mmCIF file of C-alpha atoms in Angstrom:
data_model
loop_
_atom_site.group_PDB
_atom_site.id
_atom_site.type_symbol
_atom_site.label_atom_id
_atom_site.label_comp_id
_atom_site.label_asym_id
_atom_site.label_seq_id
_atom_site.Cartn_x
_atom_site.Cartn_y
_atom_site.Cartn_z
ATOM 1 C CA MET A 1 -33.697 -251.872 51.842
ATOM 2 C CA PRO A 2 -30.587 -250.296 50.250
ATOM 3 C CA ASP A 3 -29.301 -247.030 51.657
ATOM 4 C CA ARG A 4 -30.244 -243.885 49.737
ATOM 5 C CA GLN A 5 -27.328 -241.475 50.096
ATOM 6 C CA ASP A 6 -28.157 -237.835 50.680
ATOM 7 C CA PRO A 7 -27.666 -236.069 47.304
ATOM 8 C CA LEU A 8 -25.757 -233.144 48.822
ATOM 9 C CA ARG A 9 -23.406 -235.491 50.683
ATOM 10 C CA ALA A 10 -23.008 -237.630 47.547
ATOM 11 C CA ALA A 11 -22.188 -234.600 45.455
ATOM 12 C CA VAL A 12 -19.497 -233.202 47.787
ATOM 13 C CA THR A 13 -18.082 -236.378 49.362
ATOM 14 C CA PRO A 14 -15.129 -237.768 47.379
ATOM 15 C CA GLY A 15 -14.893 -241.411 46.428
ATOM 16 C CA VAL A 16 -11.827 -243.545 45.871
ATOM 17 C CA GLY A 17 -9.207 -241.625 43.966
ATOM 18 C CA ASP A 18 -10.973 -238.277 44.381
ATOM 19 C CA SER A 19 -9.410 -235.167 45.877
ATOM 20 C CA PRO A 20 -9.608 -234.665 49.666
ATOM 21 C CA PRO A 21 -12.914 -233.763 51.361
ATOM 22 C CA LEU A 22 -14.287 -230.289 50.812
ATOM 23 C CA SER A 23 -14.300 -229.176 54.452
ATOM 24 C CA GLY A 24 -12.937 -225.695 54.620
ATOM 25 C CA ARG A 25 -13.101 -225.299 50.835
ATOM 26 C CA THR A 26 -15.477 -223.227 48.677
ATOM 27 C CA ILE A 27 -18.139 -225.213 46.828
ATOM 28 C CA THR A 28 -17.423 -224.589 43.142
ATOM 29 C CA PRO A 29 -19.971 -224.142 40.319
ATOM 30 C CA ALA A 30 -19.090 -227.651 39.118
ATOM 31 C CA VAL A 31 -20.102 -229.109 42.480
ATOM 32 C CA ILE A 32 -23.317 -227.094 42.478
ATOM 33 C CA GLY A 33 -24.038 -228.512 39.029
ATOM 34 C CA ARG A 34 -23.541 -232.058 40.342
ATOM 35 C CA ILE A 35 -25.925 -231.353 43.220
ATOM 36 C CA ALA A 36 -28.546 -229.921 40.853
ATOM 37 C CA ARG A 37 -28.318 -232.881 38.478
ATOM 38 C CA SER A 38 -28.622 -235.344 41.339
ATOM 39 C CA LEU A 39 -31.668 -233.579 42.755
ATOM 40 C CA ARG A 40 -33.266 -233.367 39.313
ATOM 41 C CA GLU A 41 -32.719 -237.075 38.640
ATOM 42 C CA GLN A 42 -34.228 -238.031 41.993
ATOM 43 C CA ALA A 43 -37.206 -235.715 41.411
ATOM 44 C CA GLU A 44 -37.821 -237.257 37.984
ATOM 45 C CA ALA A 45 -37.607 -240.755 39.432
ATOM 46 C CA LEU A 46 -40.087 -239.824 42.176
ATOM 47 C CA GLN A 47 -42.464 -238.269 39.638
ATOM 48 C CA GLY A 48 -42.299 -241.443 37.565
ATOM 49 C CA LEU A 49 -43.135 -243.536 40.628
ATOM 50 C CA LEU A 50 -46.083 -241.274 41.461
ATOM 51 C CA ASP A 51 -47.321 -241.512 37.854
ATOM 52 C CA ASP A 52 -47.182 -245.300 38.048
ATOM 53 C CA LEU A 53 -49.179 -245.315 41.297
ATOM 54 C CA ARG A 54 -51.795 -242.837 40.101
ATOM 55 C CA PRO A 55 -55.065 -244.562 39.166
ATOM 56 C CA PRO A 56 -56.048 -244.464 35.482
ATOM 57 C CA THR A 57 -57.830 -241.296 34.387
ATOM 58 C CA PRO A 58 -61.541 -242.064 34.113
ATOM 59 C CA PRO A 59 -63.093 -241.550 30.666
ATOM 60 C CA SER A 60 -64.239 -238.007 30.009
ATOM 61 C CA PRO A 61 -68.001 -237.555 30.436
ATOM 62 C CA LEU A 62 -67.992 -235.771 27.069
ATOM 63 C CA ALA A 63 -66.178 -238.700 25.434
ATOM 64 C CA ALA A 64 -68.824 -241.049 26.784
ATOM 65 C CA ARG A 65 -71.597 -238.812 25.416
ATOM 66 C CA ILE A 66 -69.984 -238.653 21.998
ATOM 67 C CA GLN A 67 -69.513 -242.412 21.773
ATOM 68 C CA ALA A 68 -73.063 -243.127 22.947
ATOM 69 C CA ARG A 69 -74.648 -240.681 20.482
ATOM 70 C CA PHE A 70 -72.226 -241.155 17.562
ATOM 71 C CA PRO A 71 -70.467 -244.562 17.647
ATOM 72 C CA ARG A 72 -67.282 -245.067 15.641
ATOM 73 C CA THR A 73 -66.383 -247.228 12.715
ATOM 74 C CA VAL A 74 -62.663 -247.292 13.496
ATOM 75 C CA LEU A 75 -60.593 -245.623 10.771
ATOM 76 C CA LEU A 76 -57.783 -244.296 12.997
ATOM 77 C CA ASP A 77 -56.067 -247.214 14.681
ATOM 78 C CA ASP A 78 -54.456 -245.137 17.430
ATOM 79 C CA ARG A 79 -54.091 -241.595 18.697
ATOM 80 C CA THR A 80 -51.945 -239.314 16.569
ATOM 81 C CA PRO A 81 -48.760 -237.848 18.088
ATOM 82 C CA LEU A 82 -48.269 -234.446 19.690
ATOM 83 C CA GLN A 83 -44.698 -233.330 19.017
ATOM 84 C CA PRO A 84 -42.546 -230.286 19.808
ATOM 85 C CA LEU A 85 -40.957 -228.307 16.963
ATOM 86 C CA PRO A 86 -37.838 -226.998 18.719
ATOM 87 C CA ARG A 87 -35.871 -225.755 15.701
ATOM 88 C CA LEU A 88 -38.863 -224.054 14.108
ATOM 89 C CA SER A 89 -39.696 -222.540 17.514
ATOM 90 C CA ALA A 90 -36.206 -221.107 17.769
ATOM 91 C CA ALA A 91 -36.484 -219.697 14.253
ATOM 92 C CA ILE A 92 -39.706 -217.760 14.945
ATOM 93 C CA GLY A 93 -39.187 -216.975 18.636
ATOM 94 C CA ALA A 94 -42.138 -218.879 20.123
ATOM 95 C CA GLU A 95 -42.643 -222.430 21.397
ATOM 96 C CA VAL A 96 -44.665 -224.438 18.853
ATOM 97 C CA TRP A 97 -46.007 -227.991 19.030
ATOM 98 C CA ILE A 98 -47.761 -229.938 16.298
ATOM 99 C CA LYS A 99 -50.708 -232.358 16.498
ATOM 100 C CA ARG A 100 -49.878 -234.895 13.799
ATOM 101 C CA ASP A 101 -53.200 -235.814 12.249
ATOM 102 C CA ASP A 102 -51.228 -236.234 9.032
ATOM 103 C CA TRP A 103 -50.157 -239.559 10.571
ATOM 104 C CA GLY A 104 -52.604 -242.423 10.379
ATOM 105 C CA SER A 105 -53.526 -245.623 8.644
ATOM 106 C CA LEU A 106 -56.169 -244.387 6.185
ATOM 107 C CA ALA A 107 -54.626 -242.919 3.006
ATOM 108 C CA MET A 108 -53.190 -239.913 4.860
ATOM 109 C CA ALA A 109 -56.768 -238.879 5.643
ATOM 110 C CA GLY A 110 -55.742 -236.484 8.412
ATOM 111 C CA ALA A 111 -58.431 -234.948 10.590
ATOM 112 C CA LYS A 112 -61.114 -236.014 8.099
ATOM 113 C CA ALA A 113 -60.815 -239.580 9.409
ATOM 114 C CA ARG A 114 -62.083 -238.369 12.803
ATOM 115 C CA LYS A 115 -65.234 -237.038 11.154
ATOM 116 C CA LEU A 116 -65.712 -239.971 8.798
ATOM 117 C CA GLU A 117 -65.503 -242.563 11.590
ATOM 118 C CA ARG A 118 -68.824 -241.251 12.902
ATOM 119 C CA ILE A 119 -70.398 -240.591 9.484
ATOM 120 C CA VAL A 120 -69.602 -244.055 8.106
ATOM 121 C CA SER A 121 -71.020 -245.620 11.264
ATOM 122 C CA GLN A 122 -74.278 -243.718 10.742
ATOM 123 C CA ALA A 123 -74.487 -244.814 7.096
ATOM 124 C CA GLN A 124 -73.907 -248.449 8.027
ATOM 125 C CA ALA A 125 -76.552 -248.293 10.747
ATOM 126 C CA LEU A 126 -79.031 -247.072 8.107
ATOM 127 C CA GLY A 127 -78.058 -249.867 5.732
ATOM 128 C CA HIS A 128 -76.766 -247.397 3.144
ATOM 129 C CA ARG A 129 -74.465 -248.605 0.391
ATOM 130 C CA GLY A 130 -72.648 -245.410 -0.524
ATOM 131 C CA LEU A 131 -71.617 -241.859 0.381
ATOM 132 C CA LEU A 132 -71.792 -238.770 -1.820
ATOM 133 C CA THR A 133 -70.081 -235.440 -1.230
ATOM 134 C CA ALA A 134 -69.054 -232.301 -3.110
ATOM 135 C CA GLY A 135 -65.959 -230.161 -2.766
ATOM 136 C CA PRO A 136 -63.082 -228.387 -4.521
ATOM 137 C CA GLY A 137 -60.724 -230.276 -6.786
ATOM 138 C CA GLN A 138 -58.087 -230.803 -4.080
ATOM 139 C CA SER A 139 -60.636 -231.660 -1.386
ATOM 140 C CA ASN A 140 -59.149 -233.590 1.522
ATOM 141 C CA THR A 141 -62.641 -234.788 2.350
ATOM 142 C CA ALA A 142 -63.142 -236.287 -1.109
ATOM 143 C CA ARG A 143 -59.947 -238.323 -0.955
ATOM 144 C CA ALA A 144 -60.471 -239.317 2.689
ATOM 145 C CA MET A 145 -64.063 -240.354 1.981
ATOM 146 C CA ALA A 146 -62.936 -242.491 -0.955
ATOM 147 C CA ALA A 147 -60.500 -244.271 1.371
ATOM 148 C CA ALA A 148 -63.120 -244.683 4.114
ATOM 149 C CA CYS A 149 -65.579 -246.172 1.612
ATOM 150 C CA ALA A 150 -62.936 -248.550 0.281
ATOM 151 C CA ARG A 151 -62.287 -249.824 3.801
ATOM 152 C CA ALA A 152 -65.983 -250.056 4.719
ATOM 153 C CA GLY A 153 -67.132 -251.613 1.442
ATOM 154 C CA LEU A 154 -69.197 -248.589 0.366
ATOM 155 C CA GLN A 155 -69.332 -246.685 -2.941
ATOM 156 C CA ALA A 156 -67.933 -243.141 -2.929
ATOM 157 C CA ARG A 157 -69.337 -240.529 -5.325
ATOM 158 C CA LEU A 158 -67.644 -237.135 -5.647
ATOM 159 C CA LEU A 159 -68.824 -233.897 -7.245
ATOM 160 C CA LEU A 160 -65.731 -231.723 -7.659
ATOM 161 C CA ARG A 161 -65.702 -228.009 -8.401
ATOM 162 C CA GLU A 162 -62.838 -227.885 -10.896
ATOM 163 C CA ASP A 163 -62.187 -227.698 -14.628
ATOM 164 C CA ALA A 164 -63.326 -230.915 -16.294
ATOM 165 C CA GLU A 165 -60.511 -230.642 -18.851
ATOM 166 C CA ALA A 166 -57.695 -230.235 -16.316
ATOM 167 C CA PRO A 167 -55.444 -233.235 -15.564
ATOM 168 C CA LEU A 168 -56.723 -235.360 -12.696
ATOM 169 C CA GLU A 169 -54.044 -235.154 -10.008
ATOM 170 C CA GLY A 170 -53.371 -234.946 -6.272
ATOM 171 C CA ASN A 171 -56.349 -235.746 -4.069
ATOM 172 C CA ALA A 172 -58.734 -236.233 -6.982
ATOM 173 C CA LEU A 173 -56.456 -238.756 -8.682
ATOM 174 C CA LEU A 174 -56.006 -240.726 -5.455
ATOM 175 C CA ALA A 175 -59.758 -240.757 -4.880
ATOM 176 C CA GLN A 176 -60.322 -242.214 -8.352
ATOM 177 C CA LEU A 177 -57.648 -244.851 -7.784
ATOM 178 C CA MET A 178 -59.479 -245.886 -4.603
ATOM 179 C CA GLY A 179 -62.654 -246.507 -6.541
ATOM 180 C CA ALA A 180 -64.547 -243.218 -6.258
ATOM 181 C CA ARG A 181 -66.879 -242.157 -9.063
ATOM 182 C CA ILE A 182 -66.008 -238.571 -9.935
ATOM 183 C CA GLU A 183 -67.993 -235.866 -11.716
ATOM 184 C CA ARG A 184 -66.243 -232.541 -12.317
ATOM 185 C CA LEU A 185 -68.550 -229.541 -12.439
ATOM 186 C CA GLY A 186 -66.323 -226.677 -13.556
ATOM 187 C CA THR A 187 -66.384 -223.457 -11.544
ATOM 188 C CA LEU A 188 -70.046 -223.349 -10.589
ATOM 189 C CA PRO A 189 -71.026 -221.189 -7.591
ATOM 190 C CA TRP A 190 -70.888 -223.120 -4.326
ATOM 191 C CA PRO A 191 -74.657 -222.939 -3.694
ATOM 192 C CA GLU A 192 -75.243 -224.621 -7.065
ATOM 193 C CA VAL A 193 -72.632 -227.292 -6.283
ATOM 194 C CA GLU A 194 -74.423 -228.054 -3.027
ATOM 195 C CA ARG A 195 -77.817 -228.092 -4.748
ATOM 196 C CA ARG A 196 -76.599 -230.681 -7.242
ATOM 197 C CA ALA A 197 -75.165 -232.832 -4.479
ATOM 198 C CA ARG A 198 -78.481 -232.816 -2.604
ATOM 199 C CA ALA A 199 -80.416 -233.647 -5.760
ATOM 200 C CA GLN A 200 -78.160 -236.543 -6.726
ATOM 201 C CA ALA A 201 -78.203 -238.014 -3.216
ATOM 202 C CA ALA A 202 -82.005 -237.779 -3.096
ATOM 203 C CA ALA A 203 -82.230 -239.591 -6.439
ATOM 204 C CA ALA A 204 -80.004 -242.453 -5.249
ATOM 205 C CA PRO A 205 -81.688 -244.531 -2.509
ATOM 206 C CA GLY A 206 -79.269 -245.953 0.012
ATOM 207 C CA THR A 207 -76.845 -243.026 -0.355
ATOM 208 C CA THR A 208 -75.733 -240.834 2.554
ATOM 209 C CA LEU A 209 -75.125 -237.204 1.648
ATOM 210 C CA VAL A 210 -71.955 -235.993 3.333
ATOM 211 C CA PRO A 211 -71.780 -232.184 3.620
ATOM 212 C CA MET A 212 -68.729 -230.428 2.212
ATOM 213 C CA GLY A 213 -65.775 -230.946 4.514
ATOM 214 C CA ALA A 214 -67.690 -233.765 6.260
ATOM 215 C CA THR A 215 -69.033 -230.955 8.438
ATOM 216 C CA SER A 216 -72.112 -232.646 9.814
ATOM 217 C CA VAL A 217 -73.133 -232.913 13.455
ATOM 218 C CA ALA A 218 -71.598 -236.395 13.595
ATOM 219 C CA GLY A 219 -68.389 -235.117 11.991
ATOM 220 C CA VAL A 220 -68.110 -232.220 14.432
ATOM 221 C CA ALA A 221 -68.588 -234.667 17.313
ATOM 222 C CA GLY A 222 -65.647 -236.656 15.935
ATOM 223 C CA MET A 223 -63.458 -233.544 16.047
ATOM 224 C CA ALA A 224 -64.578 -232.858 19.626
ATOM 225 C CA ALA A 225 -63.356 -236.344 20.519
ATOM 226 C CA GLY A 226 -60.040 -235.440 18.876
ATOM 227 C CA HIS A 227 -59.698 -232.399 21.124
ATOM 228 C CA LEU A 228 -60.208 -234.618 24.178
ATOM 229 C CA GLU A 229 -57.320 -236.755 22.912
ATOM 230 C CA LEU A 230 -55.199 -233.622 22.592
ATOM 231 C CA MET A 231 -56.079 -232.578 26.158
ATOM 232 C CA GLU A 232 -54.777 -235.904 27.507
ATOM 233 C CA GLN A 233 -51.520 -235.407 25.604
ATOM 234 C CA LEU A 234 -51.136 -231.830 26.811
ATOM 235 C CA ALA A 235 -51.627 -232.983 30.401
ATOM 236 C CA ALA A 236 -48.983 -235.689 29.969
ATOM 237 C CA ALA A 237 -46.558 -233.098 28.558
ATOM 238 C CA ARG A 238 -47.481 -230.575 31.314
ATOM 239 C CA LEU A 239 -48.220 -228.091 28.556
ATOM 240 C CA ARG A 240 -50.781 -225.267 28.574
ATOM 241 C CA PRO A 241 -50.834 -223.724 25.098
ATOM 242 C CA SER A 242 -52.491 -220.392 24.504
ATOM 243 C CA ALA A 243 -54.169 -221.460 21.248
ATOM 244 C CA VAL A 244 -54.565 -224.221 18.661
ATOM 245 C CA TYR A 245 -54.150 -223.004 15.062
ATOM 246 C CA HIS A 246 -55.767 -224.969 12.244
ATOM 247 C CA ALA A 247 -56.814 -224.578 8.625
ATOM 248 C CA SER A 248 -60.519 -223.986 8.193
ATOM 249 C CA ALA A 249 -62.936 -224.171 5.280
ATOM 250 C CA THR A 250 -66.366 -225.482 6.270
ATOM 251 C CA GLY A 251 -66.025 -224.999 10.029
ATOM 252 C CA GLY A 252 -66.156 -228.583 11.281
ATOM 253 C CA ILE A 253 -62.715 -228.617 12.872
ATOM 254 C CA TRP A 254 -63.289 -225.273 14.593
ATOM 255 C CA ALA A 255 -66.731 -226.261 15.887
ATOM 256 C CA GLY A 256 -65.512 -229.587 17.308
ATOM 257 C CA LEU A 257 -62.403 -228.130 18.919
ATOM 258 C CA ARG A 258 -64.323 -225.178 20.350
ATOM 259 C CA LEU A 259 -67.060 -227.425 21.766
ATOM 260 C CA ALA A 260 -64.556 -229.637 23.586
ATOM 261 C CA ALA A 261 -62.390 -226.694 24.665
ATOM 262 C CA THR A 262 -65.399 -225.072 26.335
ATOM 263 C CA ALA A 263 -66.337 -228.334 28.065
ATOM 264 C CA THR A 264 -62.819 -229.038 29.360
ATOM 265 C CA GLY A 265 -61.219 -225.619 29.761
ATOM 266 C CA GLY A 266 -58.779 -226.417 26.973
ATOM 267 C CA PRO A 267 -56.978 -223.988 24.655
ATOM 268 C CA PRO A 268 -59.204 -222.141 22.171
ATOM 269 C CA PRO A 269 -59.019 -223.021 18.474
ATOM 270 C CA VAL A 270 -57.899 -220.314 16.040
ATOM 271 C CA PRO A 271 -59.267 -220.924 12.530
ATOM 272 C CA VAL A 272 -57.253 -219.838 9.504
ATOM 273 C CA ALA A 273 -59.564 -219.413 6.508
ATOM 274 C CA VAL A 274 -58.443 -221.228 3.357
ATOM 275 C CA ILE A 275 -61.629 -220.443 1.435
ATOM 276 C CA ASP A 276 -64.073 -217.663 2.190
ATOM 277 C CA ASP A 277 -67.044 -218.222 -0.085
ATOM 278 C CA VAL A 278 -68.364 -221.640 0.957
ATOM 279 C CA TYR A 279 -71.115 -219.935 2.968
ATOM 280 C CA GLU A 280 -72.589 -216.460 2.626
ATOM 281 C CA ASP A 281 -72.033 -215.980 6.367
ATOM 282 C CA MET A 282 -68.971 -218.015 7.333
ATOM 283 C CA PRO A 283 -68.842 -217.114 11.076
ATOM 284 C CA GLY A 284 -72.599 -217.542 11.357
ATOM 285 C CA ARG A 285 -72.487 -221.032 9.861
ATOM 286 C CA TYR A 286 -69.565 -222.003 12.109
ATOM 287 C CA ALA A 287 -71.582 -220.984 15.161
ATOM 288 C CA GLU A 288 -74.664 -222.782 13.840
ATOM 289 C CA ILE A 289 -72.970 -226.167 13.346
ATOM 290 C CA HIS A 290 -71.326 -225.834 16.783
ATOM 291 C CA ASN A 291 -74.693 -225.221 18.431
ATOM 292 C CA GLU A 292 -76.408 -228.025 16.500
ATOM 293 C CA THR A 293 -73.761 -230.460 17.753
ATOM 294 C CA ALA A 294 -74.075 -229.177 21.319
ATOM 295 C CA ASP A 295 -77.833 -229.810 21.105
ATOM 296 C CA ALA A 296 -77.282 -233.347 19.825
ATOM 297 C CA LEU A 297 -74.943 -234.069 22.748
ATOM 298 C CA GLY A 298 -77.215 -232.477 25.342
ATOM 299 C CA LEU A 299 -74.772 -229.695 26.156
ATOM 300 C CA ALA A 300 -75.692 -226.148 27.093
ATOM 301 C CA HIS A 301 -72.692 -224.550 25.339
ATOM 302 C CA ARG A 302 -73.648 -221.902 22.803
ATOM 303 C CA VAL A 303 -71.627 -219.544 20.633
ATOM 304 C CA VAL A 304 -72.437 -216.675 18.281
ATOM 305 C CA ALA A 305 -70.719 -215.530 15.107
ATOM 306 C CA ALA A 306 -68.608 -213.021 17.037
ATOM 307 C CA ASP A 307 -66.995 -215.899 18.951
ATOM 308 C CA VAL A 308 -65.224 -217.096 15.786
ATOM 309 C CA ALA A 309 -61.825 -215.425 16.277
ATOM 310 C CA TRP A 310 -60.089 -215.737 12.911
ATOM 311 C CA ALA A 311 -56.346 -215.544 12.566
ATOM 312 C CA ARG A 312 -55.279 -212.626 10.421
ATOM 313 C CA ALA A 313 -53.766 -213.962 7.218
ATOM 314 C CA ALA A 314 -50.636 -212.142 6.112
ATOM 315 C CA SER A 315 -52.276 -211.724 2.702
ATOM 316 C CA ARG A 316 -55.536 -212.820 1.129
ATOM 317 C CA ALA A 317 -55.571 -215.362 -1.679
ATOM 318 C CA ALA A 318 -58.126 -217.482 -3.473
ATOM 319 C CA TYR A 319 -58.597 -221.124 -2.518
ATOM 320 C CA GLY A 320 -55.632 -223.170 -3.663
ATOM 321 C CA GLU A 321 -53.544 -220.122 -4.574
ATOM 322 C CA PRO A 322 -50.274 -220.289 -2.607
ATOM 323 C CA THR A 323 -48.938 -217.029 -1.225
ATOM 324 C CA SER A 324 -45.277 -216.234 -0.635
ATOM 325 C CA GLU A 325 -45.952 -216.353 3.124
ATOM 326 C CA THR A 326 -47.435 -219.847 2.802
ATOM 327 C CA LEU A 327 -44.505 -221.099 0.729
ATOM 328 C CA ASP A 328 -42.058 -219.544 3.226
ATOM 329 C CA ALA A 329 -43.848 -221.383 6.067
ATOM 330 C CA ILE A 330 -43.730 -224.670 4.147
ATOM 331 C CA ALA A 331 -40.010 -224.217 3.492
ATOM 332 C CA LEU A 332 -39.297 -223.345 7.129
ATOM 333 C CA ALA A 333 -41.148 -226.430 8.423
ATOM 334 C CA MET A 334 -39.330 -228.708 5.993
ATOM 335 C CA ARG A 335 -35.864 -227.272 6.583
ATOM 336 C CA THR A 336 -36.046 -227.015 10.369
ATOM 337 C CA GLU A 337 -38.166 -230.061 11.278
ATOM 338 C CA GLY A 338 -38.611 -232.292 8.223
ATOM 339 C CA VAL A 339 -42.369 -231.706 8.509
ATOM 340 C CA LEU A 340 -44.378 -231.547 5.277
ATOM 341 C CA LEU A 341 -47.176 -228.989 5.015
ATOM 342 C CA ASP A 342 -49.403 -228.469 1.996
ATOM 343 C CA TYR A 343 -50.071 -225.165 0.279
ATOM 344 C CA VAL A 344 -53.888 -225.289 0.498
ATOM 345 C CA TYR A 345 -54.469 -226.054 4.181
ATOM 346 C CA THR A 346 -51.751 -226.556 6.782
ATOM 347 C CA GLY A 347 -49.151 -224.372 5.070
ATOM 348 C CA ARG A 348 -51.545 -221.448 5.239
ATOM 349 C CA ALA A 349 -52.323 -222.196 8.889
ATOM 350 C CA MET A 350 -48.614 -222.244 9.759
ATOM 351 C CA ALA A 351 -48.099 -218.984 7.864
ATOM 352 C CA ALA A 352 -50.820 -217.317 9.938
ATOM 353 C CA LEU A 353 -49.332 -218.656 13.178
ATOM 354 C CA ILE A 354 -45.910 -217.289 12.256
ATOM 355 C CA ALA A 355 -47.395 -213.933 11.232
ATOM 356 C CA ASP A 356 -49.259 -213.644 14.537
ATOM 357 C CA VAL A 357 -46.114 -214.432 16.531
ATOM 358 C CA ARG A 358 -44.000 -211.922 14.643
ATOM 359 C CA ALA A 359 -46.676 -209.241 14.973
ATOM 360 C CA GLY A 360 -46.975 -209.822 18.725
ATOM 361 C CA ARG A 361 -50.555 -211.103 18.462
ATOM 362 C CA ALA A 362 -49.657 -214.583 19.748
ATOM 363 C CA SER A 363 -47.065 -216.046 22.096
ATOM 364 C CA GLY A 364 -46.077 -219.608 22.886
ATOM 365 C CA PRO A 365 -46.665 -222.257 23.632
ATOM 366 C CA LEU A 366 -48.879 -222.751 20.575
ATOM 367 C CA VAL A 367 -50.195 -225.870 18.846
ATOM 368 C CA LEU A 368 -50.596 -226.309 15.097
ATOM 369 C CA TRP A 369 -53.209 -228.968 14.283
ATOM 370 C CA HIS A 370 -51.850 -230.686 11.166
ATOM 371 C CA SER A 371 -55.108 -231.712 9.536
ATOM 372 C CA GLY A 372 -53.514 -233.430 6.536
ATOM 373 C CA GLY A 373 -53.644 -232.487 2.867
ATOM 374 C CA LEU A 374 -50.267 -233.735 1.661
ATOM 375 C CA PRO A 375 -51.462 -235.313 -1.624
ATOM 376 C CA GLY A 376 -52.386 -231.826 -2.795
ATOM 377 C CA VAL A 377 -48.662 -231.104 -3.088
ATOM 378 C CA MET A 378 -48.394 -233.749 -5.799
ATOM 379 C CA SER A 379 -49.688 -231.634 -8.667
ATOM 380 C CA ALA A 380 -48.054 -229.870 -11.576
ATOM 381 C CA GLN A 381 -49.476 -226.512 -10.478
ATOM 382 C CA VAL A 382 -47.929 -226.758 -7.037
ATOM 383 C CA GLN A 383 -44.583 -227.955 -8.370
ATOM 384 C CA ALA A 384 -44.484 -224.908 -10.648
ATOM 385 C CA HIS A 385 -45.305 -222.574 -7.738
ATOM 386 C CA LEU A 386 -42.668 -224.193 -5.522
ATOM 387 C CA ALA A 387 -40.044 -224.027 -8.253
ATOM 388 C CA ALA A 388 -40.759 -220.333 -8.794
ATOM 389 C CA HIS A 389 -40.681 -219.731 -5.046
ATOM 390 C CA ASP A 390 -37.323 -221.510 -4.684
ATOM 391 C CA ALA A 391 -35.869 -219.435 -7.505
ATOM 392 C CA ALA A 392 -37.022 -216.248 -5.785
ATOM 393 C CA ALA A 393 -35.835 -217.509 -2.394
ATOM 394 C CA ALA A 394 -32.361 -218.046 -3.806
ATOM 395 C CA MET A 395 -32.153 -214.290 -4.161
ATOM 396 C CA ARG A 396 -33.006 -213.749 -0.488
ATOM 397 C CA PRO A 397 -31.079 -214.641 2.704
ATOM 398 C CA ALA A 398 -31.312 -218.332 3.615
ATOM 399 C CA VAL A 399 -33.935 -219.518 6.098
ATOM 400 C CA SER A 400 -32.434 -219.318 9.575
ATOM 401 C CA ALA A 401 -32.700 -222.298 11.880
#
């Protein structure tokens, strides 16, 4: 077995051509640095050896429950990355990581693919031939569901709450290109939109009604499985974040993340509202879908409306209306990290995270769950907003990085 030289002796003992031995001389900062580097390298090598010898982590009991109760039709081919954002972190003064659900193999479906894997599996088990859902014009769910149906050989039908005369663009255009049948309802109240969706699904045998945002019990279970994936990545990175920020509309992401966080002791999710009139009682409905999913999985976890701890938005805005804070957050992410955020969902979530850090309400490390939504940027309305924002930004100091 080869000799392993003592790191201290190696650091201070000269080799051929070096200066004389250090006996009687003061150890300089440079020598101390060599000792520290040597010790660090040996510690890292030992940790790697221990990691290799450690037996594989057994599957989470919650993961096994989810898979048994809600099997998958695979739409995400692999786990999505967890990445640090060092330059953005330096710019805002807090360590931030990002869960990249914007990566994936299904039409940039983002976190919706996690929900739809379970929902499509249920529809196939029932022998259904199509899925129907309702949502806003730039619904991530609508576009993701169209992609999921294309892959699974099902028919997607979409009821969209937007002006029927407006150009079809962004998510809606992509959904149509993937074969979805689209009906645009104008600006009807959300309860009426939901009523029409239920009526049309009931009148079409063999059609699964997918709630807005794919926020069903099966969909929430899919998001809980995503949180278990995140926990494995956090453990590998030796990271203990204080919170996970995410955009929130119908509550499915929050309910799934909260359910798994409670079961595993993981970081709590912090929802950032992007629309506040989907339900009459938003926190109450969030708690309800969480508890329904816990029941389906045989878990005792329960929450109440007061447990939904919203992030405080820097300013209120209607759904799809970008604020200056959101556009600033989008610009900062692009110019420091090359990360694309959209103005409807993840841009608003990042803006709330930044506002909380700067107000002292949050400290790192923090995780932003990038739930997708990029096609929404590809619209004339957004391009006009971004152009106006850039013109105004030119009058302000440049973004620091």
